[in-house]
Coordinates of C-alpha atoms in Angstrom, one line a residue:
Chain A
X109 CA -11.6 -7.0 -18.2
X110 CA -11.5 -4.9 -15.1
X111 CA -13.4 -6.2 -12.1
X112 CA -14.3 -3.2 -10.0
X113 CA -16.9 -1.6 -7.8
X114 CA -18.1 1.9 -9.1
X115 CA -17.5 3.9 -5.9
X116 CA -14.2 2.0 -4.9
X117 CA -11.4 4.6 -5.1
X118 CA -8.8 2.0 -6.0
X119 CA -10.8 0.8 -8.9
X120 CA -11.6 4.4 -9.9
X121 CA -7.8 5.2 -10.1
X122 CA -7.3 2.3 -12.4
X123 CA -10.3 3.2 -14.6
X124 CA -8.7 6.7 -14.9
X125 CA -5.2 5.3 -15.7
X126 CA -6.7 3.0 -18.3
X127 CA -8.5 5.9 -20.0
X128 CA -5.5 8.2 -20.0
X129 CA -3.4 5.4 -21.4
X130 CA -6.0 4.7 -24.0
X131 CA -6.4 1.1 -23.1
X132 CA -10.0 -0.1 -23.8
X133 CA -11.4 -2.6 -21.3
X134 CA -14.7 -4.3 -20.5
X135 CA -16.1 -3.9 -17.0
X136 CA -17.6 -6.4 -14.5
X137 CA -18.9 -5.1 -11.2
X138 CA -18.2 -7.0 -8.0
X139 CA -19.2 -6.4 -4.5
X140 CA -16.1 -7.5 -2.7
X141 CA -17.7 -7.8 0.7
X142 CA -19.8 -10.7 -0.6
X143 CA -16.7 -13.0 -0.8
X144 CA -17.9 -14.8 -4.0
X145 CA -15.7 -17.9 -4.6
X146 CA -15.2 -17.0 -8.3
X147 CA -13.8 -13.5 -7.1
X148 CA -11.6 -15.0 -4.5
X149 CA -10.2 -17.5 -7.0
X150 CA -9.1 -14.5 -9.1
X151 CA -7.7 -12.5 -6.1
X152 CA -7.3 -14.4 -2.8
X153 CA -6.9 -11.1 -1.0
X154 CA -10.6 -10.4 -1.9
X155 CA -9.7 -6.8 -2.9
X156 CA -10.5 -4.6 -5.9
X157 CA -9.7 -4.0 -8.6
X158 CA -8.5 -6.9 -10.7
X159 CA -7.4 -6.6 -14.4
X160 CA -7.9 -9.9 -16.3
X161 CA -5.8 -10.0 -19.5
X162 CA -7.2 -12.2 -22.4
X163 CA -5.0 -15.3 -22.5
X164 CA -2.8 -13.7 -19.8
X165 CA -2.7 -13.2 -16.1
X166 CA -5.1 -11.7 -13.6
X167 CA -3.3 -8.7 -12.2
X168 CA -4.7 -7.9 -8.7
X169 CA -4.7 -4.6 -6.8
X170 CA -4.1 -1.0 -7.7
X171 CA -0.4 -1.2 -7.0
X172 CA 0.3 -4.2 -9.3
X173 CA -2.0 -3.0 -12.0
X174 CA -0.7 0.6 -12.2
X175 CA 2.9 -0.6 -12.4
X176 CA 1.8 -3.3 -14.9
X177 CA 0.2 -0.7 -17.1
X178 CA 3.3 1.4 -17.0
X179 CA 5.5 -1.6 -17.8
X180 CA 3.5 -2.6 -20.9
X181 CA 2.1 0.6 -22.4
X182 CA 4.5 2.3 -24.9
X183 CA 6.4 5.3 -23.7
X184 CA 4.7 8.7 -24.3
X185 CA 7.1 9.8 -26.9
X186 CA 4.7 8.4 -29.5
X187 CA 2.2 11.1 -28.5
X188 CA -0.5 8.5 -28.0
X189 CA 0.2 7.4 -24.5
X190 CA 0.5 8.8 -21.0
X191 CA 3.2 8.1 -18.5
X192 CA 1.8 7.2 -15.1
X193 CA 5.2 7.6 -13.4
X194 CA 6.9 10.4 -15.5
X195 CA 10.3 11.9 -15.2
X196 CA 13.5 11.0 -13.4
X197 CA 13.9 8.3 -10.6
X198 CA 13.6 11.1 -8.1
X199 CA 10.4 12.5 -9.7
X200 CA 9.0 8.9 -9.9
X201 CA 9.7 8.3 -6.3
X202 CA 7.8 11.5 -5.4
X203 CA 4.9 10.3 -7.5
X204 CA 4.9 6.9 -5.7
X205 CA 5.2 8.5 -2.3
X206 CA 2.0 10.5 -3.0
X207 CA 0.2 7.4 -4.5
X208 CA 0.9 5.7 -1.2
X209 CA -0.4 8.7 0.7
X210 CA -3.7 8.7 -1.2
X211 CA -4.3 5.0 -1.5
X212 CA -2.9 4.2 2.0
X213 CA -3.2 7.2 4.4
X214 CA -6.2 9.2 2.8
X215 CA -8.0 5.8 2.4
X216 CA -7.5 4.7 6.0
X217 CA -8.3 8.2 7.4
X218 CA -11.3 9.2 5.2
X219 CA -12.5 7.2 2.2
X220 CA -12.6 3.7 3.6
X221 CA -14.7 4.7 6.7
X222 CA -16.9 7.0 4.8
X223 CA -17.8 4.4 2.2
X224 CA -18.3 1.7 4.9
X225 CA -20.6 3.9 6.9
X226 CA -22.6 5.4 4.1
X227 CA -22.7 2.7 1.3
X228 CA -21.1 -0.7 2.1
X229 CA -23.0 -1.2 5.3
X230 CA -26.3 -0.3 3.6
X231 CA -25.6 -2.8 0.8
X232 CA -25.1 -5.7 3.2
X233 CA -27.8 -8.5 3.4
X234 CA -28.5 -7.4 7.1
X235 CA -30.3 -4.2 6.8
X236 CA -30.9 -1.3 9.2
X237 CA -27.4 0.1 9.5
X238 CA -27.3 3.7 10.7
X239 CA -24.1 5.6 9.9
X240 CA -22.0 6.1 13.1
X241 CA -22.0 9.9 13.6
X242 CA -18.8 9.8 15.6
X243 CA -16.9 8.0 12.8
X244 CA -18.4 10.5 10.3
X245 CA -17.2 13.5 12.4
X246 CA -13.6 12.1 12.6
X247 CA -13.7 11.5 8.8
X248 CA -14.8 15.0 8.2
X249 CA -11.9 16.4 10.4
X250 CA -9.4 14.2 8.6
X251 CA -10.7 15.2 5.3
X252 CA -9.9 18.9 6.0
X253 CA -6.4 18.0 6.9
X254 CA -6.0 16.1 3.6
X255 CA -7.5 19.0 1.5
X256 CA -5.1 21.3 3.1
X257 CA -2.2 19.0 2.2
X258 CA -3.5 18.8 -1.4
X259 CA -3.8 22.6 -1.5
X260 CA -0.2 22.9 -0.1
X261 CA 1.0 20.7 -3.0
X262 CA -1.1 22.5 -5.6
X263 CA 0.2 25.9 -4.5
X264 CA 3.8 24.7 -5.3
X265 CA 3.2 22.5 -8.4
X266 CA 1.0 22.4 -11.4
X267 CA 0.1 18.8 -10.7
X268 CA 0.4 17.1 -7.4
X269 CA 3.7 15.2 -8.1
X270 CA 5.3 17.9 -10.3
X271 CA 5.0 19.6 -13.6
X272 CA 3.3 16.6 -15.3
X273 CA 0.1 14.9 -14.5
X274 CA 0.9 11.4 -13.0
X275 CA -0.8 8.5 -11.2
X276 CA -0.6 10.6 -8.0
X277 CA -3.2 12.9 -9.4
X278 CA -5.4 10.0 -10.6
X279 CA -5.2 8.3 -7.2
X280 CA -6.1 11.6 -5.4
X281 CA -8.9 12.3 -7.8
X282 CA -10.3 8.8 -7.5
X283 CA -10.5 9.2 -3.7
X284 CA -12.0 12.8 -3.9
X285 CA -14.5 11.8 -6.5
X286 CA -15.9 9.0 -4.3
X287 CA -16.0 11.3 -1.3
X288 CA -17.6 14.0 -3.5
X289 CA -20.3 11.5 -4.5
X290 CA -21.3 11.3 -0.8
X291 CA -21.4 15.1 -0.7
X292 CA -18.8 15.9 2.0
X293 CA -16.1 17.9 0.4
X294 CA -15.9 21.5 1.7
X295 CA -14.3 22.8 -1.6
X296 CA -15.0 26.5 -0.8
X297 CA -12.5 26.5 2.1
X298 CA -9.7 25.0 0.0
X299 CA -9.4 27.0 -3.2
X300 CA -6.1 25.6 -4.4
X301 CA -7.2 22.0 -4.0
X302 CA -10.4 23.0 -5.8
X303 CA -8.7 24.5 -8.7
X304 CA -6.5 21.4 -9.1
X305 CA -9.6 19.1 -8.9
X306 CA -11.5 21.3 -11.4
X307 CA -8.7 20.8 -13.9
X308 CA -8.6 17.0 -13.3
X309 CA -12.4 16.7 -13.5
X310 CA -12.5 18.4 -16.9
X311 CA -10.4 15.7 -18.4
X312 CA -12.2 13.3 -20.8
X313 CA -10.9 10.3 -18.6
X314 CA -13.1 11.6 -15.8
X315 CA -16.4 11.4 -17.7
X316 CA -17.4 7.8 -17.0
X317 CA -16.6 8.4 -13.3
X318 CA -18.9 11.4 -13.3
X319 CA -21.7 9.4 -14.9
X320 CA -21.6 6.7 -12.1
X321 CA -24.9 6.4 -10.2
X322 CA -25.8 4.1 -7.3
X323 CA -29.4 3.1 -7.0
X324 CA -31.0 4.7 -4.0
X325 CA -28.1 7.1 -3.4
X326 CA -28.0 9.9 -5.9
X327 CA -24.9 12.2 -5.7
X328 CA -25.3 15.9 -4.9
X329 CA -25.9 18.2 -8.0
X330 CA -22.3 19.5 -7.9
X331 CA -20.9 15.9 -8.4
X332 CA -20.8 16.1 -12.2
X333 CA -20.8 19.9 -12.5
X334 CA -17.4 21.0 -14.0
X335 CA -18.1 24.5 -12.6
X336 CA -18.9 23.5 -9.0
Chain B
X109 CA 20.9 7.3 5.4
X110 CA 17.9 5.0 6.1
X111 CA 15.6 6.2 8.9
X112 CA 14.0 3.2 10.4
X113 CA 12.8 1.4 13.5
X114 CA 14.4 -1.9 14.2
X115 CA 11.3 -4.0 14.5
X116 CA 9.3 -2.2 11.9
X117 CA 8.6 -4.7 9.1
X118 CA 8.4 -2.0 6.3
X119 CA 11.9 -0.8 7.4
X120 CA 13.2 -4.4 7.6
X121 CA 12.1 -5.1 4.0
X122 CA 14.2 -2.1 2.8
X123 CA 17.2 -3.0 4.9
X124 CA 17.1 -6.5 3.3
X125 CA 16.6 -5.0 -0.2
X126 CA 19.6 -2.6 0.3
X127 CA 21.8 -5.5 1.5
X128 CA 20.7 -7.8 -1.4
X129 CA 21.4 -4.9 -3.9
X130 CA 24.8 -4.2 -2.2
X131 CA 24.0 -0.6 -1.4
X132 CA 25.7 0.7 1.8
X133 CA 23.8 3.0 3.9
X134 CA 24.0 4.5 7.4
X135 CA 21.2 4.1 9.8
X136 CA 19.3 6.5 12.1
X137 CA 16.6 5.1 14.4
X138 CA 13.4 6.9 14.8
X139 CA 10.3 6.1 16.9
X140 CA 7.6 7.3 14.5
X141 CA 4.9 7.5 17.2
X142 CA 6.8 10.4 18.8
X143 CA 6.0 12.7 15.8
X144 CA 9.3 14.6 16.0
X145 CA 9.1 17.7 13.9
X146 CA 12.4 16.9 12.1
X147 CA 11.0 13.5 11.1
X148 CA 7.7 14.9 9.9
X149 CA 9.6 17.5 7.8
X150 CA 11.2 14.5 6.1
X151 CA 8.1 12.5 5.7
X152 CA 4.8 14.4 6.5
X153 CA 3.0 11.0 6.5
X154 CA 5.0 10.1 9.7
X155 CA 5.7 6.7 8.4
X156 CA 8.9 4.6 8.1
X157 CA 11.2 4.0 6.5
X158 CA 12.7 7.1 4.8
X159 CA 15.9 6.9 2.5
X160 CA 17.8 10.1 2.4
X161 CA 20.3 10.4 -0.5
X162 CA 23.3 12.7 -0.1
X163 CA 22.6 15.8 -2.2
X164 CA 19.4 14.2 -3.3
X165 CA 15.9 13.6 -2.3
X166 CA 14.3 12.0 0.8
X167 CA 12.4 9.0 -0.5
X168 CA 9.6 8.1 1.9
X169 CA 7.8 4.7 2.4
X170 CA 8.6 1.2 1.4
X171 CA 6.7 1.4 -1.9
X172 CA 8.6 4.4 -3.1
X173 CA 11.9 3.3 -1.8
X174 CA 11.8 -0.3 -3.3
X175 CA 10.8 1.0 -6.7
X176 CA 13.5 3.8 -6.5
X177 CA 16.1 1.2 -5.7
X178 CA 15.0 -1.0 -8.6
X179 CA 15.1 2.2 -10.8
X180 CA 18.6 3.3 -10.0
X181 CA 20.5 0.0 -9.3
X182 CA 22.2 -1.6 -12.3
X183 CA 20.4 -4.6 -13.8
X184 CA 21.6 -7.9 -12.5
X185 CA 23.4 -9.0 -15.7
X186 CA 26.6 -7.5 -14.1
X187 CA 26.5 -10.3 -11.6
X188 CA 26.8 -7.7 -8.8
X189 CA 23.1 -6.7 -8.3
X190 CA 19.9 -8.2 -7.4
X191 CA 16.6 -7.6 -9.2
X192 CA 13.8 -6.8 -6.7
X193 CA 11.2 -7.2 -9.4
X194 CA 12.6 -9.8 -11.8
X195 CA 11.2 -11.3 -15.0
X196 CA 8.5 -10.3 -17.4
X197 CA 5.7 -7.8 -16.8
X198 CA 3.5 -10.7 -15.7
X199 CA 6.0 -11.9 -13.3
X200 CA 6.7 -8.5 -12.0
X201 CA 2.9 -8.0 -11.4
X202 CA 2.8 -11.2 -9.4
X203 CA 5.8 -10.0 -7.2
X204 CA 4.0 -6.7 -6.7
X205 CA 0.7 -8.4 -5.8
X206 CA 2.4 -10.4 -3.1
X207 CA 4.3 -7.2 -1.8
X208 CA 0.9 -5.6 -1.4
X209 CA -0.4 -8.7 0.3
X210 CA 2.4 -8.7 2.9
X211 CA 3.0 -5.0 3.4
X212 CA -0.8 -4.4 3.3
X213 CA -2.9 -7.3 4.3
X214 CA -0.4 -9.3 6.6
X215 CA 0.5 -6.0 8.2
X216 CA -3.1 -5.0 8.9
X217 CA -4.2 -8.5 10.1
X218 CA -1.1 -9.5 12.1
X219 CA 2.1 -7.5 12.3
X220 CA 0.7 -4.0 13.1
X221 CA -1.5 -5.1 15.9
X222 CA 1.1 -7.4 17.4
X223 CA 3.8 -4.7 17.4
X224 CA 1.3 -2.2 18.8
X225 CA 0.2 -4.5 21.7
X226 CA 3.5 -5.9 22.5
X227 CA 6.1 -3.2 21.7
X228 CA 4.9 0.2 20.7
X229 CA 2.4 0.6 23.5
X230 CA 5.2 -0.3 26.0
X231 CA 7.5 2.3 24.6
X232 CA 5.0 5.2 24.9
X233 CA 5.6 7.9 27.6
X234 CA 2.4 6.8 29.3
X235 CA 3.3 3.4 31.0
X236 CA 1.3 0.5 32.2
X237 CA -0.1 -0.9 29.0
X238 CA -1.3 -4.5 29.2
X239 CA -1.5 -6.3 25.9
X240 CA -5.1 -6.9 24.9
X241 CA -5.6 -10.7 24.9
X242 CA -8.6 -10.6 22.5
X243 CA -6.5 -8.7 19.9
X244 CA -3.6 -11.1 20.4
X245 CA -5.9 -14.1 19.9
X246 CA -7.3 -12.7 16.6
X247 CA -3.7 -11.9 15.5
X248 CA -2.7 -15.6 16.2
X249 CA -5.6 -17.0 14.2
X250 CA -4.9 -14.6 11.3
X251 CA -1.2 -15.6 11.4
X252 CA -2.1 -19.2 10.8
X253 CA -4.1 -18.2 7.7
X254 CA -1.1 -16.3 6.4
X255 CA 1.4 -19.2 7.1
X256 CA -0.9 -21.5 5.3
X257 CA -1.0 -19.1 2.2
X258 CA 2.7 -18.8 2.3
X259 CA 3.1 -22.6 2.5
X260 CA 0.7 -22.9 -0.5
X261 CA 2.9 -20.6 -2.5
X262 CA 6.1 -22.3 -1.4
X263 CA 4.6 -25.7 -2.4
X264 CA 4.3 -24.5 -6.0
X265 CA 7.3 -22.3 -6.3
X266 CA 10.9 -22.1 -5.2
X267 CA 10.5 -18.5 -4.1
X268 CA 7.1 -16.9 -3.2
X269 CA 6.8 -14.9 -6.5
X270 CA 8.3 -17.5 -8.9
X271 CA 11.7 -19.2 -9.7
X272 CA 13.7 -16.2 -8.6
X273 CA 13.9 -14.5 -5.2
X274 CA 12.2 -11.1 -5.3
X275 CA 11.1 -8.2 -3.1
X276 CA 8.0 -10.3 -2.3
X277 CA 10.2 -12.8 -0.3
X278 CA 11.9 -9.9 1.4
X279 CA 8.7 -8.2 2.4
X280 CA 7.2 -11.6 3.7
X281 CA 10.5 -12.3 5.5
X282 CA 10.6 -8.8 7.1
X283 CA 7.1 -9.3 8.6
X284 CA 7.8 -13.0 9.7
X285 CA 11.1 -12.0 11.3
X286 CA 9.3 -9.2 13.3
X287 CA 6.6 -11.6 14.4
X288 CA 9.3 -14.2 15.2
X289 CA 11.1 -11.8 17.4
X290 CA 7.9 -11.7 19.6
X291 CA 7.9 -15.5 19.6
X292 CA 4.5 -16.3 18.1
X293 CA 5.2 -18.2 14.9
X294 CA 3.9 -21.9 15.0
X295 CA 6.5 -23.0 12.4
X296 CA 6.1 -26.7 13.2
X297 CA 2.5 -26.7 11.8
X298 CA 3.6 -25.2 8.5
X299 CA 6.6 -27.1 7.2
X300 CA 6.6 -25.6 3.6
X301 CA 6.5 -22.0 5.0
X302 CA 9.2 -23.0 7.4
X303 CA 11.5 -24.4 4.8
X304 CA 11.2 -21.3 2.6
X305 CA 11.9 -19.1 5.7
X306 CA 14.9 -21.2 6.6
X307 CA 16.3 -20.6 3.1
X308 CA 15.7 -16.8 3.4
X309 CA 17.1 -16.6 6.9
X310 CA 20.4 -18.2 5.9
X311 CA 21.3 -15.4 3.5
X312 CA 23.9 -12.9 4.5
X313 CA 21.4 -10.0 4.0
X314 CA 19.4 -11.4 7.0
X315 CA 22.3 -11.3 9.5
X316 CA 21.9 -7.7 10.7
X317 CA 18.1 -8.4 11.2
X318 CA 18.9 -11.4 13.3
X319 CA 21.3 -9.4 15.4
X320 CA 18.6 -6.8 16.3
X321 CA 17.8 -6.6 20.0
X322 CA 15.3 -4.4 21.9
X323 CA 16.2 -3.5 25.4
X324 CA 13.9 -5.2 27.9
X325 CA 12.5 -7.5 25.2
X326 CA 14.8 -10.3 24.3
X327 CA 13.8 -12.5 21.4
X328 CA 13.1 -16.3 21.9
X329 CA 16.2 -18.5 21.4
X330 CA 15.1 -19.7 18.0
X331 CA 15.0 -16.1 16.7
X332 CA 18.5 -16.1 15.3
X333 CA 18.9 -19.9 15.0
X334 CA 19.3 -21.0 11.4
X335 CA 18.3 -24.5 12.4
X336 CA 15.1 -23.5 14.3

């Protein structure tokens, strides 16, 4: 069972990883800001996602879960599975550097604030939050920098970490899909980043993400359009 | 070559890991807030530490470096090496959950703000920064919560992740040693956390950390006392 929130980018990266690795899970949705005791018992950090294995452990956080999936799923030689951290030790290090970039830096500089201002604050019991326009302007400037970095990577490599798709692409795609839901990605100015995202978005693993809807906040029409 | 800053907890965790794994490296110190172009060329995220391999890659960030060391060092069966992520997939997941806790949550809630207020702001070209006492009070309250969590783990396990020492201990020890340098750890109120830290502090890998000094900011006398 994966405990997640549908627009949480860390949760989305694990949903994509599980699909690519062909691991079937059930889903439970949690609003981590409500600090429910049952949820804190599962993960005292109060963070999403958490993967609960039947008769086994609760694995908490995108870092532990992604490495756990890589540890327990068969190697891709069988043609059935997908390697989240493919290649040599050096290539794996590059994938992990980028995962840290997207789940750390991109999250701090864009996704976290955008979701807080536009979604999380609105779902709190205390109503009447107005998004802070100064924060949103900073987020928008930071996003352009990150799109240009993704474009720079996509100009040199077929996938962001190298020749093969990896968890770095899934982490980046998870954040961009959440940002895209809120309608703020200037794709037209970053053609290389757009063509990389178009390839990722067309994968079957992306379909459930594109079907997500949040009551009262519909996505823009291009959100689930593969030809945006 | 490890590019690091001596009080940076992420750098310290890698210094400890390299010592425990008996990998000899040279050190270069960097002040990441100066945004030197040579440093940004090595790691565009502008974050420490970075491990540069002769004739090989620059591996950037504590996440990529720790997993890279685990990937390339021989398994501990040879009696020479140390396993940063020991045990079964479940035990490894628990170690990684805790690494994320210390390098993520403890850093955000304590170490980052404490270092910024007491050290980094003072080393900036613009002088005259006075530590913000409200931030320092919040940090101190958060630190008590984290010490109580470490004590809770140490009550149940010999090391924080389980029976064997792991990168979780090194990450926690790296943060607490940086906080300890600034003289703010109420060890006497958290005997279980203290006895765990005492064991860790006595290891040879900790000696270079305890010998660190920053000009103009000496540590309190207990900083390098093994019987504090």
